[in-house]
Amino acid sequence: MLPERLKELRLAKHLTQEDVANFLGITRPAYTAYESGKRQPDDSTKMKLAQYYSVTVDYLLGVNKTPAWATQQQVTDLKTWLDDPAAMDGFSFGGAELTEDEKDKLKMSMTQIFWNRLNLKRMPINKDEGGDNK
Amino acid sequence: MLPERLKELRLAKHLTQEDVANFLGITRPAYTAYESGKRQPDDSTKMKLAQYYSVTVDYLLGVNKTPAWATQQQVTDLKTWLDDPAAMDGFSFGGAELTEDEKDKLKMSMTQIFWNRLNLKRMPINKDEGGDNK
DNA sequence: GCACTAAGAGAATCTTAGCGT
DNA sequence: ACGCTAAGATTCTCTTAGTGC
Protein backbone atom coordinates (compact mmCIF):
# COMPACT_ATOMS: atom_id res chain seq x y z
CA MET A 1 0.00 0.00 0.00
CA LEU A 2 2.81 2.41 0.85
CA PRO A 3 4.44 2.07 -2.58
CA GLU A 4 1.25 3.07 -4.38
CA ARG A 5 0.76 6.04 -2.09
CA LEU A 6 4.28 7.32 -2.66
CA LYS A 7 4.00 7.12 -6.41
CA GLU A 8 0.55 8.68 -6.43
CA LEU A 9 1.63 11.61 -4.27
CA ARG A 10 4.88 12.15 -6.12
CA LEU A 11 3.27 12.23 -9.57
CA ALA A 12 0.54 14.54 -8.31
CA LYS A 13 3.22 17.10 -7.52
CA HIS A 14 5.09 16.44 -10.78
CA LEU A 15 8.24 15.40 -8.98
CA THR A 16 10.90 12.90 -10.07
CA GLN A 17 12.28 10.14 -7.88
CA GLU A 18 15.49 12.09 -7.66
CA ASP A 19 13.68 15.13 -6.31
CA VAL A 20 12.20 13.15 -3.45
CA ALA A 21 15.46 11.29 -2.85
CA ASN A 22 17.33 14.58 -2.54
CA PHE A 23 14.72 15.90 -0.15
CA LEU A 24 15.07 12.82 2.02
CA GLY A 25 18.84 12.90 1.83
CA ILE A 26 19.18 9.42 0.33
CA THR A 27 20.19 8.07 -3.09
CA ARG A 28 17.88 7.49 -6.04
CA PRO A 29 17.94 3.69 -5.92
CA ALA A 30 17.10 3.76 -2.24
CA TYR A 31 13.96 5.73 -2.92
CA THR A 32 13.14 3.57 -5.93
CA ALA A 33 13.07 0.60 -3.57
CA TYR A 34 10.36 2.34 -1.55
CA GLU A 35 8.08 2.70 -4.55
CA SER A 36 8.92 -0.83 -5.64
CA GLY A 37 8.02 -2.20 -2.24
CA LYS A 38 11.38 -3.87 -1.86
CA ARG A 39 12.42 -1.84 1.13
CA GLN A 40 10.68 0.20 3.79
CA PRO A 41 11.69 3.66 4.99
CA ASP A 42 12.27 4.08 8.71
CA ASP A 43 9.96 6.08 10.94
CA SER A 44 11.85 9.30 10.58
CA THR A 45 11.70 9.09 6.78
CA LYS A 46 8.02 8.21 6.82
CA MET A 47 7.25 11.24 8.95
CA LYS A 48 9.26 13.44 6.60
CA LEU A 49 7.28 12.13 3.64
CA ALA A 50 3.98 12.57 5.41
CA GLN A 51 4.77 16.17 6.22
CA TYR A 52 6.17 16.78 2.73
CA TYR A 53 2.89 15.74 1.16
CA SER A 54 0.75 17.04 4.01
CA VAL A 55 -0.83 13.68 4.73
CA THR A 56 -0.89 11.40 7.75
CA VAL A 57 1.42 8.46 8.25
CA ASP A 58 -1.72 6.35 8.53
CA TYR A 59 -2.62 7.35 5.01
CA LEU A 60 0.83 6.37 3.72
CA LEU A 61 0.50 2.97 5.35
CA GLY A 62 -3.05 2.50 4.12
CA VAL A 63 -4.51 2.20 7.59
CA ASN A 64 -7.79 3.82 6.60
CA LYS A 65 -8.92 0.84 4.66
CA THR A 66 -12.26 -0.80 5.18
CA PRO A 67 -11.78 -3.61 7.72
CA ALA A 68 -12.47 -7.16 6.65
CA TRP A 69 -15.29 -7.60 9.15
CA ALA A 70 -17.26 -4.61 7.88
CA THR A 71 -20.78 -5.31 6.71
CA GLN A 72 -22.17 -3.78 3.54
CA GLN A 73 -24.68 -1.83 5.61
CA GLN A 74 -21.92 -0.26 7.67
CA VAL A 75 -19.99 0.74 4.57
CA THR A 76 -23.12 2.34 3.18
CA ASP A 77 -23.82 4.17 6.42
CA LEU A 78 -20.35 5.60 6.53
CA LYS A 79 -20.37 6.71 2.92
CA THR A 80 -23.76 8.30 3.26
CA TRP A 81 -22.66 10.29 6.25
CA LEU A 82 -19.33 11.39 4.80
CA ASP A 83 -20.91 12.47 1.53
CA ASP A 84 -23.53 14.56 3.28
CA PRO A 85 -22.54 18.19 2.71
CA ALA A 86 -24.17 19.12 5.99
CA ALA A 87 -21.70 16.96 7.87
CA MET A 88 -19.00 19.57 7.65
CA ASP A 89 -21.09 22.56 6.79
CA GLY A 90 -20.29 25.60 8.86
CA PHE A 91 -17.25 23.84 10.14
CA SER A 92 -14.70 26.60 10.41
CA PHE A 93 -11.18 26.34 11.63
CA GLY A 94 -10.06 29.39 13.52
CA GLY A 95 -12.31 31.56 11.41
CA ALA A 96 -11.28 30.14 8.03
CA GLU A 97 -13.27 27.57 6.12
CA LEU A 98 -11.78 24.17 5.43
CA THR A 99 -10.38 23.48 1.99
CA GLU A 100 -11.37 20.38 0.07
CA ASP A 101 -8.03 18.77 0.90
CA GLU A 102 -8.52 19.48 4.57
CA LYS A 103 -12.02 18.08 4.47
CA ASP A 104 -10.64 14.92 2.91
CA LYS A 105 -8.13 14.56 5.72
CA LEU A 106 -10.81 15.13 8.30
CA LYS A 107 -13.02 12.54 6.63
CA MET A 108 -10.17 10.09 6.73
CA SER A 109 -9.81 10.60 10.47
CA MET A 110 -13.52 10.26 10.98
CA THR A 111 -13.51 7.07 8.97
CA GLN A 112 -10.90 5.70 11.30
CA ILE A 113 -12.93 6.71 14.34
CA PHE A 114 -15.97 5.13 12.77
CA TRP A 115 -14.32 1.76 12.32
CA ASN A 116 -12.59 1.94 15.68
CA ARG A 117 -15.93 2.50 17.35
CA LEU A 118 -17.45 -0.55 15.71
CA ASN A 119 -14.32 -2.54 16.41
CA LEU A 120 -14.50 -1.76 20.11
CA LYS A 121 -18.03 -3.11 20.22
CA ARG A 122 -16.88 -6.27 18.52
CA MET A 123 -13.63 -6.83 20.36
CA PRO A 124 -13.63 -5.13 23.76
CA ILE A 125 -10.19 -5.16 25.35
CA ASN A 126 -10.20 -7.51 28.31
CA LYS A 127 -7.14 -8.85 30.05
CA ASP A 128 -6.62 -12.60 29.69
CA GLU A 129 -7.03 -13.71 33.29
CA GLY A 130 -7.35 -17.42 32.62
CA GLY A 131 -3.87 -18.61 31.73
CA ASP A 132 -2.68 -22.09 30.92
CA ASN A 133 -1.21 -22.57 34.37
CA LYS A 134 -2.45 -26.04 35.09
CA MET B 1 8.34 9.11 21.54
CA LEU B 2 7.00 5.71 20.54
CA PRO B 3 8.31 3.97 23.68
CA GLU B 4 6.49 6.38 25.97
CA ARG B 5 3.28 5.96 24.01
CA LEU B 6 3.42 2.19 24.20
CA LYS B 7 3.99 2.14 27.94
CA GLU B 8 1.32 4.76 28.55
CA LEU B 9 -1.29 2.89 26.51
CA ARG B 10 -0.39 -0.50 27.95
CA LEU B 11 -0.61 0.63 31.57
CA ALA B 12 -3.87 2.42 30.89
CA LYS B 13 -5.37 -0.94 29.95
CA HIS B 14 -3.69 -2.74 32.87
CA LEU B 15 -1.85 -5.09 30.56
CA THR B 16 1.54 -6.74 31.06
CA GLN B 17 4.33 -6.76 28.49
CA GLU B 18 3.64 -10.44 27.98
CA ASP B 19 0.01 -9.75 27.14
CA VAL B 20 0.96 -7.37 24.36
CA ALA B 21 3.76 -9.63 23.16
CA ASN B 22 1.35 -12.54 22.86
CA PHE B 23 -1.11 -10.39 20.97
CA LEU B 24 1.60 -9.35 18.54
CA GLY B 25 2.90 -12.88 18.18
CA ILE B 26 6.42 -12.06 19.34
CA THR B 27 8.45 -12.83 22.46
CA ARG B 28 8.54 -10.81 25.65
CA PRO B 29 12.09 -9.45 25.22
CA ALA B 30 11.26 -8.30 21.71
CA TYR B 31 8.39 -6.20 23.00
CA THR B 32 10.48 -4.95 25.92
CA ALA B 33 12.91 -3.55 23.35
CA TYR B 34 10.09 -1.48 21.89
CA GLU B 35 9.31 0.19 25.20
CA SER B 36 13.01 0.62 25.88
CA GLY B 37 13.53 2.30 22.55
CA LYS B 38 16.24 -0.15 21.56
CA ARG B 39 14.34 -1.58 18.63
CA GLN B 40 11.50 -0.44 16.43
CA PRO B 41 8.52 -2.54 15.37
CA ASP B 42 7.89 -2.88 11.65
CA ASP B 43 4.93 -1.26 9.92
CA SER B 44 2.66 -4.25 10.29
CA THR B 45 3.27 -4.40 14.03
CA LYS B 46 2.76 -0.68 14.43
CA MET B 47 -0.57 -0.90 12.66
CA LYS B 48 -1.60 -3.78 14.89
CA LEU B 49 -0.72 -1.77 17.98
CA ALA B 50 -2.53 1.31 16.72
CA GLN B 51 -5.70 -0.69 16.11
CA TYR B 52 -5.28 -2.55 19.41
CA TYR B 53 -5.30 0.71 21.34
CA SER B 54 -7.64 2.49 18.94
CA VAL B 55 -5.20 5.27 18.16
CA THR B 56 -3.52 6.47 14.98
CA VAL B 57 -0.04 5.48 13.92
CA ASP B 58 0.74 9.18 13.89
CA TYR B 59 -0.03 9.30 17.57
CA LEU B 60 2.27 6.35 18.28
CA LEU B 61 5.09 8.08 16.44
CA GLY B 62 4.42 11.40 18.11
CA VAL B 63 3.69 13.22 14.87
CA ASN B 64 1.14 15.48 16.48
CA LYS B 65 3.76 17.48 18.28
CA THR B 66 3.99 21.24 18.06
CA PRO B 67 6.37 22.08 15.20
CA ALA B 68 9.56 23.95 16.00
CA TRP B 69 8.59 26.93 13.88
CA ALA B 70 5.29 27.51 15.68
CA THR B 71 4.81 30.91 17.23
CA GLN B 72 3.36 31.33 20.69
CA GLN B 73 0.37 33.08 19.20
CA GLN B 74 -0.38 30.13 16.95
CA VAL B 75 -0.15 27.70 19.84
CA THR B 76 -2.54 29.85 21.82
CA ASP B 77 -4.97 30.12 18.90
CA LEU B 78 -5.05 26.38 18.44
CA LYS B 79 -5.53 25.64 22.11
CA THR B 80 -8.28 28.21 22.44
CA TRP B 81 -10.18 26.71 19.56
CA LEU B 82 -9.75 23.10 20.64
CA ASP B 83 -10.81 23.84 24.19
CA ASP B 84 -13.95 25.61 23.08
CA PRO B 85 -16.85 23.25 23.90
CA ALA B 86 -18.81 24.74 21.01
CA ALA B 87 -16.23 23.48 18.54
CA MET B 88 -17.62 19.99 18.61
CA ASP B 89 -20.99 20.70 20.08
CA GLY B 90 -23.79 19.04 18.21
CA PHE B 91 -21.26 17.04 16.31
CA SER B 92 -22.89 13.69 15.93
CA PHE B 93 -21.53 10.68 14.20
CA GLY B 94 -24.16 8.64 12.45
CA GLY B 95 -26.70 9.71 15.01
CA ALA B 96 -24.59 8.94 18.06
CA GLU B 97 -22.66 11.55 20.02
CA LEU B 98 -18.89 11.38 20.14
CA THR B 99 -17.26 10.01 23.25
CA GLU B 100 -14.48 11.90 24.98
CA ASP B 101 -11.92 9.50 23.53
CA GLU B 102 -13.28 10.06 20.06
CA LYS B 103 -13.23 13.81 20.52
CA ASP B 104 -9.60 13.57 21.55
CA LYS B 105 -8.78 11.66 18.39
CA LEU B 106 -10.64 14.19 16.28
CA LYS B 107 -8.82 17.03 18.01
CA MET B 108 -5.53 15.32 17.26
CA SER B 109 -6.42 15.15 13.58
CA MET B 110 -7.51 18.75 13.54
CA THR B 111 -4.27 19.74 15.22
CA GLN B 112 -2.41 18.07 12.42
CA ILE B 113 -4.51 19.83 9.81
CA PHE B 114 -3.93 23.10 11.62
CA TRP B 115 -0.14 22.78 11.51
CA ASN B 116 -0.18 21.44 7.97
CA ARG B 117 -2.13 24.47 6.83
CA LEU B 118 0.38 26.84 8.37
CA ASN B 119 3.25 24.77 7.05
CA LEU B 120 1.95 24.99 3.51
CA LYS B 121 1.92 28.78 3.78
CA ARG B 122 5.49 28.73 4.98
CA MET B 123 6.90 26.11 2.64
CA PRO B 124 4.85 25.79 -0.55
CA ILE B 125 5.90 22.78 -2.61
CA ASN B 126 7.72 23.94 -5.72
CA LYS B 127 9.78 21.77 -7.98
CA ASP B 128 13.51 22.54 -7.97
CA GLU B 129 14.03 23.75 -11.52
CA GLY B 130 17.43 25.32 -11.03
CA GLY B 131 19.91 22.47 -10.77
CA ASP B 132 23.67 22.56 -10.37
CA ASN B 133 24.25 21.98 -14.06
CA LYS B 134 26.93 24.53 -14.60
C1' DG C 1 17.66 12.24 -18.33
C1' DC C 2 14.70 8.96 -15.75
C1' DA C 3 13.76 4.51 -13.66
C1' DC C 4 15.27 -0.09 -12.41
C1' DT C 5 18.53 -4.02 -10.99
C1' DA C 6 22.84 -6.51 -8.82
C1' DA C 7 26.33 -7.17 -5.43
C1' DG C 8 28.73 -6.15 -1.39
C1' DA C 9 29.22 -3.96 3.20
C1' DG C 10 26.91 -2.38 7.07
C1' DA C 11 23.16 -2.04 10.53
C1' DA C 12 19.07 -3.53 12.67
C1' DT C 13 16.12 -7.14 14.37
C1' DC C 14 14.45 -11.76 16.55
C1' DT C 15 14.91 -15.76 19.51
C1' DT C 16 17.04 -18.31 23.22
C1' DA C 17 19.06 -18.16 27.65
C1' DG C 18 20.02 -15.99 31.93
C1' DC C 19 19.80 -12.15 35.77
C1' DG C 20 17.48 -8.96 39.01
C1' DT C 21 13.35 -7.15 41.46
C1' DA D 1 5.40 -13.21 38.15
C1' DC D 2 7.31 -9.19 35.79
C1' DG D 3 10.83 -6.71 33.43
C1' DC D 4 15.57 -6.22 31.59
C1' DT D 5 20.12 -7.75 29.41
C1' DA D 6 23.65 -10.68 26.47
C1' DA D 7 25.03 -13.33 22.52
C1' DG D 8 24.38 -15.58 18.24
C1' DA D 9 22.06 -16.11 13.86
C1' DT D 10 18.97 -14.17 10.58
C1' DT D 11 17.19 -10.56 7.91
C1' DC D 12 16.86 -6.09 6.06
C1' DT D 13 18.73 -1.76 4.37
C1' DC D 14 22.13 1.54 1.96
C1' DT D 15 25.57 2.86 -1.37
C1' DT D 16 28.12 2.01 -5.55
C1' DA D 17 28.13 0.39 -10.19
C1' DG D 18 25.84 -0.92 -14.24
C1' DT D 19 21.54 -1.71 -17.85
C1' DG D 20 17.39 -0.32 -20.52
C1' DC D 21 14.03 3.16 -22.23
CSV table of C-alpha atoms (C1' of nucleotides) in Angstrom, one decimal:
chain,number,residue,atom,x,y,z
A,1,MET,CA,0.0,0.0,0.0
A,2,LEU,CA,2.8,2.4,0.9
A,3,PRO,CA,4.4,2.1,-2.6
A,4,GLU,CA,1.3,3.1,-4.4
A,5,ARG,CA,0.8,6.0,-2.1
A,6,LEU,CA,4.3,7.3,-2.7
A,7,LYS,CA,4.0,7.1,-6.4
A,8,GLU,CA,0.6,8.7,-6.4
A,9,LEU,CA,1.6,11.6,-4.3
A,10,ARG,CA,4.9,12.2,-6.1
A,11,LEU,CA,3.3,12.2,-9.6
A,12,ALA,CA,0.5,14.5,-8.3
A,13,LYS,CA,3.2,17.1,-7.5
A,14,HIS,CA,5.1,16.4,-10.8
A,15,LEU,CA,8.2,15.4,-9.0
A,16,THR,CA,10.9,12.9,-10.1
A,17,GLN,CA,12.3,10.1,-7.9
A,18,GLU,CA,15.5,12.1,-7.7
A,19,ASP,CA,13.7,15.1,-6.3
A,20,VAL,CA,12.2,13.2,-3.5
A,21,ALA,CA,15.5,11.3,-2.8
A,22,ASN,CA,17.3,14.6,-2.5
A,23,PHE,CA,14.7,15.9,-0.1
A,24,LEU,CA,15.1,12.8,2.0
A,25,GLY,CA,18.8,12.9,1.8
A,26,ILE,CA,19.2,9.4,0.3
A,27,THR,CA,20.2,8.1,-3.1
A,28,ARG,CA,17.9,7.5,-6.0
A,29,PRO,CA,17.9,3.7,-5.9
A,30,ALA,CA,17.1,3.8,-2.2
A,31,TYR,CA,14.0,5.7,-2.9
A,32,THR,CA,13.1,3.6,-5.9
A,33,ALA,CA,13.1,0.6,-3.6
A,34,TYR,CA,10.4,2.3,-1.5
A,35,GLU,CA,8.1,2.7,-4.5
A,36,SER,CA,8.9,-0.8,-5.6
A,37,GLY,CA,8.0,-2.2,-2.2
A,38,LYS,CA,11.4,-3.9,-1.9
A,39,ARG,CA,12.4,-1.8,1.1
A,40,GLN,CA,10.7,0.2,3.8
A,41,PRO,CA,11.7,3.7,5.0
A,42,ASP,CA,12.3,4.1,8.7
A,43,ASP,CA,10.0,6.1,10.9
A,44,SER,CA,11.9,9.3,10.6
A,45,THR,CA,11.7,9.1,6.8
A,46,LYS,CA,8.0,8.2,6.8
A,47,MET,CA,7.3,11.2,8.9
A,48,LYS,CA,9.3,13.4,6.6
A,49,LEU,CA,7.3,12.1,3.6
A,50,ALA,CA,4.0,12.6,5.4
A,51,GLN,CA,4.8,16.2,6.2
A,52,TYR,CA,6.2,16.8,2.7
A,53,TYR,CA,2.9,15.7,1.2
A,54,SER,CA,0.8,17.0,4.0
A,55,VAL,CA,-0.8,13.7,4.7
A,56,THR,CA,-0.9,11.4,7.8
A,57,VAL,CA,1.4,8.5,8.3
A,58,ASP,CA,-1.7,6.4,8.5
A,59,TYR,CA,-2.6,7.4,5.0
A,60,LEU,CA,0.8,6.4,3.7
A,61,LEU,CA,0.5,3.0,5.3
A,62,GLY,CA,-3.0,2.5,4.1
A,63,VAL,CA,-4.5,2.2,7.6
A,64,ASN,CA,-7.8,3.8,6.6
A,65,LYS,CA,-8.9,0.8,4.7
A,66,THR,CA,-12.3,-0.8,5.2
A,67,PRO,CA,-11.8,-3.6,7.7
A,68,ALA,CA,-12.5,-7.2,6.6
A,69,TRP,CA,-15.3,-7.6,9.2
A,70,ALA,CA,-17.3,-4.6,7.9
A,71,THR,CA,-20.8,-5.3,6.7
A,72,GLN,CA,-22.2,-3.8,3.5
A,73,GLN,CA,-24.7,-1.8,5.6
A,74,GLN,CA,-21.9,-0.3,7.7
A,75,VAL,CA,-20.0,0.7,4.6
A,76,THR,CA,-23.1,2.3,3.2
A,77,ASP,CA,-23.8,4.2,6.4
A,78,LEU,CA,-20.3,5.6,6.5
A,79,LYS,CA,-20.4,6.7,2.9
A,80,THR,CA,-23.8,8.3,3.3
A,81,TRP,CA,-22.7,10.3,6.3
A,82,LEU,CA,-19.3,11.4,4.8
A,83,ASP,CA,-20.9,12.5,1.5
A,84,ASP,CA,-23.5,14.6,3.3
A,85,PRO,CA,-22.5,18.2,2.7
A,86,ALA,CA,-24.2,19.1,6.0
A,87,ALA,CA,-21.7,17.0,7.9
A,88,MET,CA,-19.0,19.6,7.6
A,89,ASP,CA,-21.1,22.6,6.8
A,90,GLY,CA,-20.3,25.6,8.9
A,91,PHE,CA,-17.2,23.8,10.1
A,92,SER,CA,-14.7,26.6,10.4
A,93,PHE,CA,-11.2,26.3,11.6
A,94,GLY,CA,-10.1,29.4,13.5
A,95,GLY,CA,-12.3,31.6,11.4
A,96,ALA,CA,-11.3,30.1,8.0
A,97,GLU,CA,-13.3,27.6,6.1
A,98,LEU,CA,-11.8,24.2,5.4
A,99,THR,CA,-10.4,23.5,2.0
A,100,GLU,CA,-11.4,20.4,0.1
A,101,ASP,CA,-8.0,18.8,0.9
A,102,GLU,CA,-8.5,19.5,4.6
A,103,LYS,CA,-12.0,18.1,4.5
A,104,ASP,CA,-10.6,14.9,2.9
A,105,LYS,CA,-8.1,14.6,5.7
A,106,LEU,CA,-10.8,15.1,8.3
A,107,LYS,CA,-13.0,12.5,6.6
A,108,MET,CA,-10.2,10.1,6.7
A,109,SER,CA,-9.8,10.6,10.5
A,110,MET,CA,-13.5,10.3,11.0
A,111,THR,CA,-13.5,7.1,9.0
A,112,GLN,CA,-10.9,5.7,11.3
A,113,ILE,CA,-12.9,6.7,14.3
A,114,PHE,CA,-16.0,5.1,12.8
A,115,TRP,CA,-14.3,1.8,12.3
A,116,ASN,CA,-12.6,1.9,15.7
A,117,ARG,CA,-15.9,2.5,17.3
A,118,LEU,CA,-17.4,-0.6,15.7
A,119,ASN,CA,-14.3,-2.5,16.4
A,120,LEU,CA,-14.5,-1.8,20.1
A,121,LYS,CA,-18.0,-3.1,20.2
A,122,ARG,CA,-16.9,-6.3,18.5
A,123,MET,CA,-13.6,-6.8,20.4
A,124,PRO,CA,-13.6,-5.1,23.8
A,125,ILE,CA,-10.2,-5.2,25.3
A,126,ASN,CA,-10.2,-7.5,28.3
A,127,LYS,CA,-7.1,-8.9,30.1
A,128,ASP,CA,-6.6,-12.6,29.7
A,129,GLU,CA,-7.0,-13.7,33.3
A,130,GLY,CA,-7.3,-17.4,32.6
A,131,GLY,CA,-3.9,-18.6,31.7
A,132,ASP,CA,-2.7,-22.1,30.9
A,133,ASN,CA,-1.2,-22.6,34.4
A,134,LYS,CA,-2.5,-26.0,35.1
B,1,MET,CA,8.3,9.1,21.5
B,2,LEU,CA,7.0,5.7,20.5
B,3,PRO,CA,8.3,4.0,23.7
B,4,GLU,CA,6.5,6.4,26.0
B,5,ARG,CA,3.3,6.0,24.0
B,6,LEU,CA,3.4,2.2,24.2
B,7,LYS,CA,4.0,2.1,27.9
B,8,GLU,CA,1.3,4.8,28.5
B,9,LEU,CA,-1.3,2.9,26.5
B,10,ARG,CA,-0.4,-0.5,28.0
B,11,LEU,CA,-0.6,0.6,31.6
B,12,ALA,CA,-3.9,2.4,30.9
B,13,LYS,CA,-5.4,-0.9,30.0
B,14,HIS,CA,-3.7,-2.7,32.9
B,15,LEU,CA,-1.8,-5.1,30.6
B,16,THR,CA,1.5,-6.7,31.1
B,17,GLN,CA,4.3,-6.8,28.5
B,18,GLU,CA,3.6,-10.4,28.0
B,19,ASP,CA,0.0,-9.8,27.1
B,20,VAL,CA,1.0,-7.4,24.4
B,21,ALA,CA,3.8,-9.6,23.2
B,22,ASN,CA,1.4,-12.5,22.9
B,23,PHE,CA,-1.1,-10.4,21.0
B,24,LEU,CA,1.6,-9.4,18.5
B,25,GLY,CA,2.9,-12.9,18.2
B,26,ILE,CA,6.4,-12.1,19.3
B,27,THR,CA,8.4,-12.8,22.5
B,28,ARG,CA,8.5,-10.8,25.6
B,29,PRO,CA,12.1,-9.4,25.2
B,30,ALA,CA,11.3,-8.3,21.7
B,31,TYR,CA,8.4,-6.2,23.0
B,32,THR,CA,10.5,-5.0,25.9
B,33,ALA,CA,12.9,-3.5,23.4
B,34,TYR,CA,10.1,-1.5,21.9
B,35,GLU,CA,9.3,0.2,25.2
B,36,SER,CA,13.0,0.6,25.9
B,37,GLY,CA,13.5,2.3,22.5
B,38,LYS,CA,16.2,-0.2,21.6
B,39,ARG,CA,14.3,-1.6,18.6
B,40,GLN,CA,11.5,-0.4,16.4
B,41,PRO,CA,8.5,-2.5,15.4
B,42,ASP,CA,7.9,-2.9,11.6
B,43,ASP,CA,4.9,-1.3,9.9
B,44,SER,CA,2.7,-4.3,10.3
B,45,THR,CA,3.3,-4.4,14.0
B,46,LYS,CA,2.8,-0.7,14.4
B,47,MET,CA,-0.6,-0.9,12.7
B,48,LYS,CA,-1.6,-3.8,14.9
B,49,LEU,CA,-0.7,-1.8,18.0
B,50,ALA,CA,-2.5,1.3,16.7
B,51,GLN,CA,-5.7,-0.7,16.1
B,52,TYR,CA,-5.3,-2.5,19.4
B,53,TYR,CA,-5.3,0.7,21.3
B,54,SER,CA,-7.6,2.5,18.9
B,55,VAL,CA,-5.2,5.3,18.2
B,56,THR,CA,-3.5,6.5,15.0
B,57,VAL,CA,0.0,5.5,13.9
B,58,ASP,CA,0.7,9.2,13.9
B,59,TYR,CA,0.0,9.3,17.6
B,60,LEU,CA,2.3,6.4,18.3
B,61,LEU,CA,5.1,8.1,16.4
B,62,GLY,CA,4.4,11.4,18.1
B,63,VAL,CA,3.7,13.2,14.9
B,64,ASN,CA,1.1,15.5,16.5
B,65,LYS,CA,3.8,17.5,18.3
B,66,THR,CA,4.0,21.2,18.1
B,67,PRO,CA,6.4,22.1,15.2
B,68,ALA,CA,9.6,24.0,16.0
B,69,TRP,CA,8.6,26.9,13.9
B,70,ALA,CA,5.3,27.5,15.7
B,71,THR,CA,4.8,30.9,17.2
B,72,GLN,CA,3.4,31.3,20.7
B,73,GLN,CA,0.4,33.1,19.2
B,74,GLN,CA,-0.4,30.1,17.0
B,75,VAL,CA,-0.1,27.7,19.8
B,76,THR,CA,-2.5,29.9,21.8
B,77,ASP,CA,-5.0,30.1,18.9
B,78,LEU,CA,-5.1,26.4,18.4
B,79,LYS,CA,-5.5,25.6,22.1
B,80,THR,CA,-8.3,28.2,22.4
B,81,TRP,CA,-10.2,26.7,19.6
B,82,LEU,CA,-9.8,23.1,20.6
B,83,ASP,CA,-10.8,23.8,24.2
B,84,ASP,CA,-14.0,25.6,23.1
B,85,PRO,CA,-16.8,23.2,23.9
B,86,ALA,CA,-18.8,24.7,21.0
B,87,ALA,CA,-16.2,23.5,18.5
B,88,MET,CA,-17.6,20.0,18.6
B,89,ASP,CA,-21.0,20.7,20.1
B,90,GLY,CA,-23.8,19.0,18.2
B,91,PHE,CA,-21.3,17.0,16.3
B,92,SER,CA,-22.9,13.7,15.9
B,93,PHE,CA,-21.5,10.7,14.2
B,94,GLY,CA,-24.2,8.6,12.4
B,95,GLY,CA,-26.7,9.7,15.0
B,96,ALA,CA,-24.6,8.9,18.1
B,97,GLU,CA,-22.7,11.6,20.0
B,98,LEU,CA,-18.9,11.4,20.1
B,99,THR,CA,-17.3,10.0,23.3
B,100,GLU,CA,-14.5,11.9,25.0
B,101,ASP,CA,-11.9,9.5,23.5
B,102,GLU,CA,-13.3,10.1,20.1
B,103,LYS,CA,-13.2,13.8,20.5
B,104,ASP,CA,-9.6,13.6,21.5
B,105,LYS,CA,-8.8,11.7,18.4
B,106,LEU,CA,-10.6,14.2,16.3
B,107,LYS,CA,-8.8,17.0,18.0
B,108,MET,CA,-5.5,15.3,17.3
B,109,SER,CA,-6.4,15.2,13.6
B,110,MET,CA,-7.5,18.8,13.5
B,111,THR,CA,-4.3,19.7,15.2
B,112,GLN,CA,-2.4,18.1,12.4
B,113,ILE,CA,-4.5,19.8,9.8
B,114,PHE,CA,-3.9,23.1,11.6
B,115,TRP,CA,-0.1,22.8,11.5
B,116,ASN,CA,-0.2,21.4,8.0
B,117,ARG,CA,-2.1,24.5,6.8
B,118,LEU,CA,0.4,26.8,8.4
B,119,ASN,CA,3.2,24.8,7.1
B,120,LEU,CA,2.0,25.0,3.5
B,121,LYS,CA,1.9,28.8,3.8
B,122,ARG,CA,5.5,28.7,5.0
B,123,MET,CA,6.9,26.1,2.6
B,124,PRO,CA,4.9,25.8,-0.5
B,125,ILE,CA,5.9,22.8,-2.6
B,126,ASN,CA,7.7,23.9,-5.7
B,127,LYS,CA,9.8,21.8,-8.0
B,128,ASP,CA,13.5,22.5,-8.0
B,129,GLU,CA,14.0,23.8,-11.5
B,130,GLY,CA,17.4,25.3,-11.0
B,131,GLY,CA,19.9,22.5,-10.8
B,132,ASP,CA,23.7,22.6,-10.4
B,133,ASN,CA,24.2,22.0,-14.1
B,134,LYS,CA,26.9,24.5,-14.6
C,1,DG,C1',17.7,12.2,-18.3
C,2,DC,C1',14.7,9.0,-15.8
C,3,DA,C1',13.8,4.5,-13.7
C,4,DC,C1',15.3,-0.1,-12.4
C,5,DT,C1',18.5,-4.0,-11.0
C,6,DA,C1',22.8,-6.5,-8.8
C,7,DA,C1',26.3,-7.2,-5.4
C,8,DG,C1',28.7,-6.2,-1.4
C,9,DA,C1',29.2,-4.0,3.2
C,10,DG,C1',26.9,-2.4,7.1
C,11,DA,C1',23.2,-2.0,10.5
C,12,DA,C1',19.1,-3.5,12.7
C,13,DT,C1',16.1,-7.1,14.4
C,14,DC,C1',14.5,-11.8,16.6
C,15,DT,C1',14.9,-15.8,19.5
C,16,DT,C1',17.0,-18.3,23.2
C,17,DA,C1',19.1,-18.2,27.7
C,18,DG,C1',20.0,-16.0,31.9
C,19,DC,C1',19.8,-12.2,35.8
C,20,DG,C1',17.5,-9.0,39.0
C,21,DT,C1',13.3,-7.2,41.5
D,1,DA,C1',5.4,-13.2,38.2
D,2,DC,C1',7.3,-9.2,35.8
D,3,DG,C1',10.8,-6.7,33.4
D,4,DC,C1',15.6,-6.2,31.6
D,5,DT,C1',20.1,-7.7,29.4
D,6,DA,C1',23.6,-10.7,26.5
D,7,DA,C1',25.0,-13.3,22.5
D,8,DG,C1',24.4,-15.6,18.2
D,9,DA,C1',22.1,-16.1,13.9
D,10,DT,C1',19.0,-14.2,10.6
D,11,DT,C1',17.2,-10.6,7.9
D,12,DC,C1',16.9,-6.1,6.1
D,13,DT,C1',18.7,-1.8,4.4
D,14,DC,C1',22.1,1.5,2.0
D,15,DT,C1',25.6,2.9,-1.4
D,16,DT,C1',28.1,2.0,-5.5
D,17,DA,C1',28.1,0.4,-10.2
D,18,DG,C1',25.8,-0.9,-14.2
D,19,DT,C1',21.5,-1.7,-17.8
D,20,DG,C1',17.4,-0.3,-20.5
D,21,DC,C1',14.0,3.2,-22.2
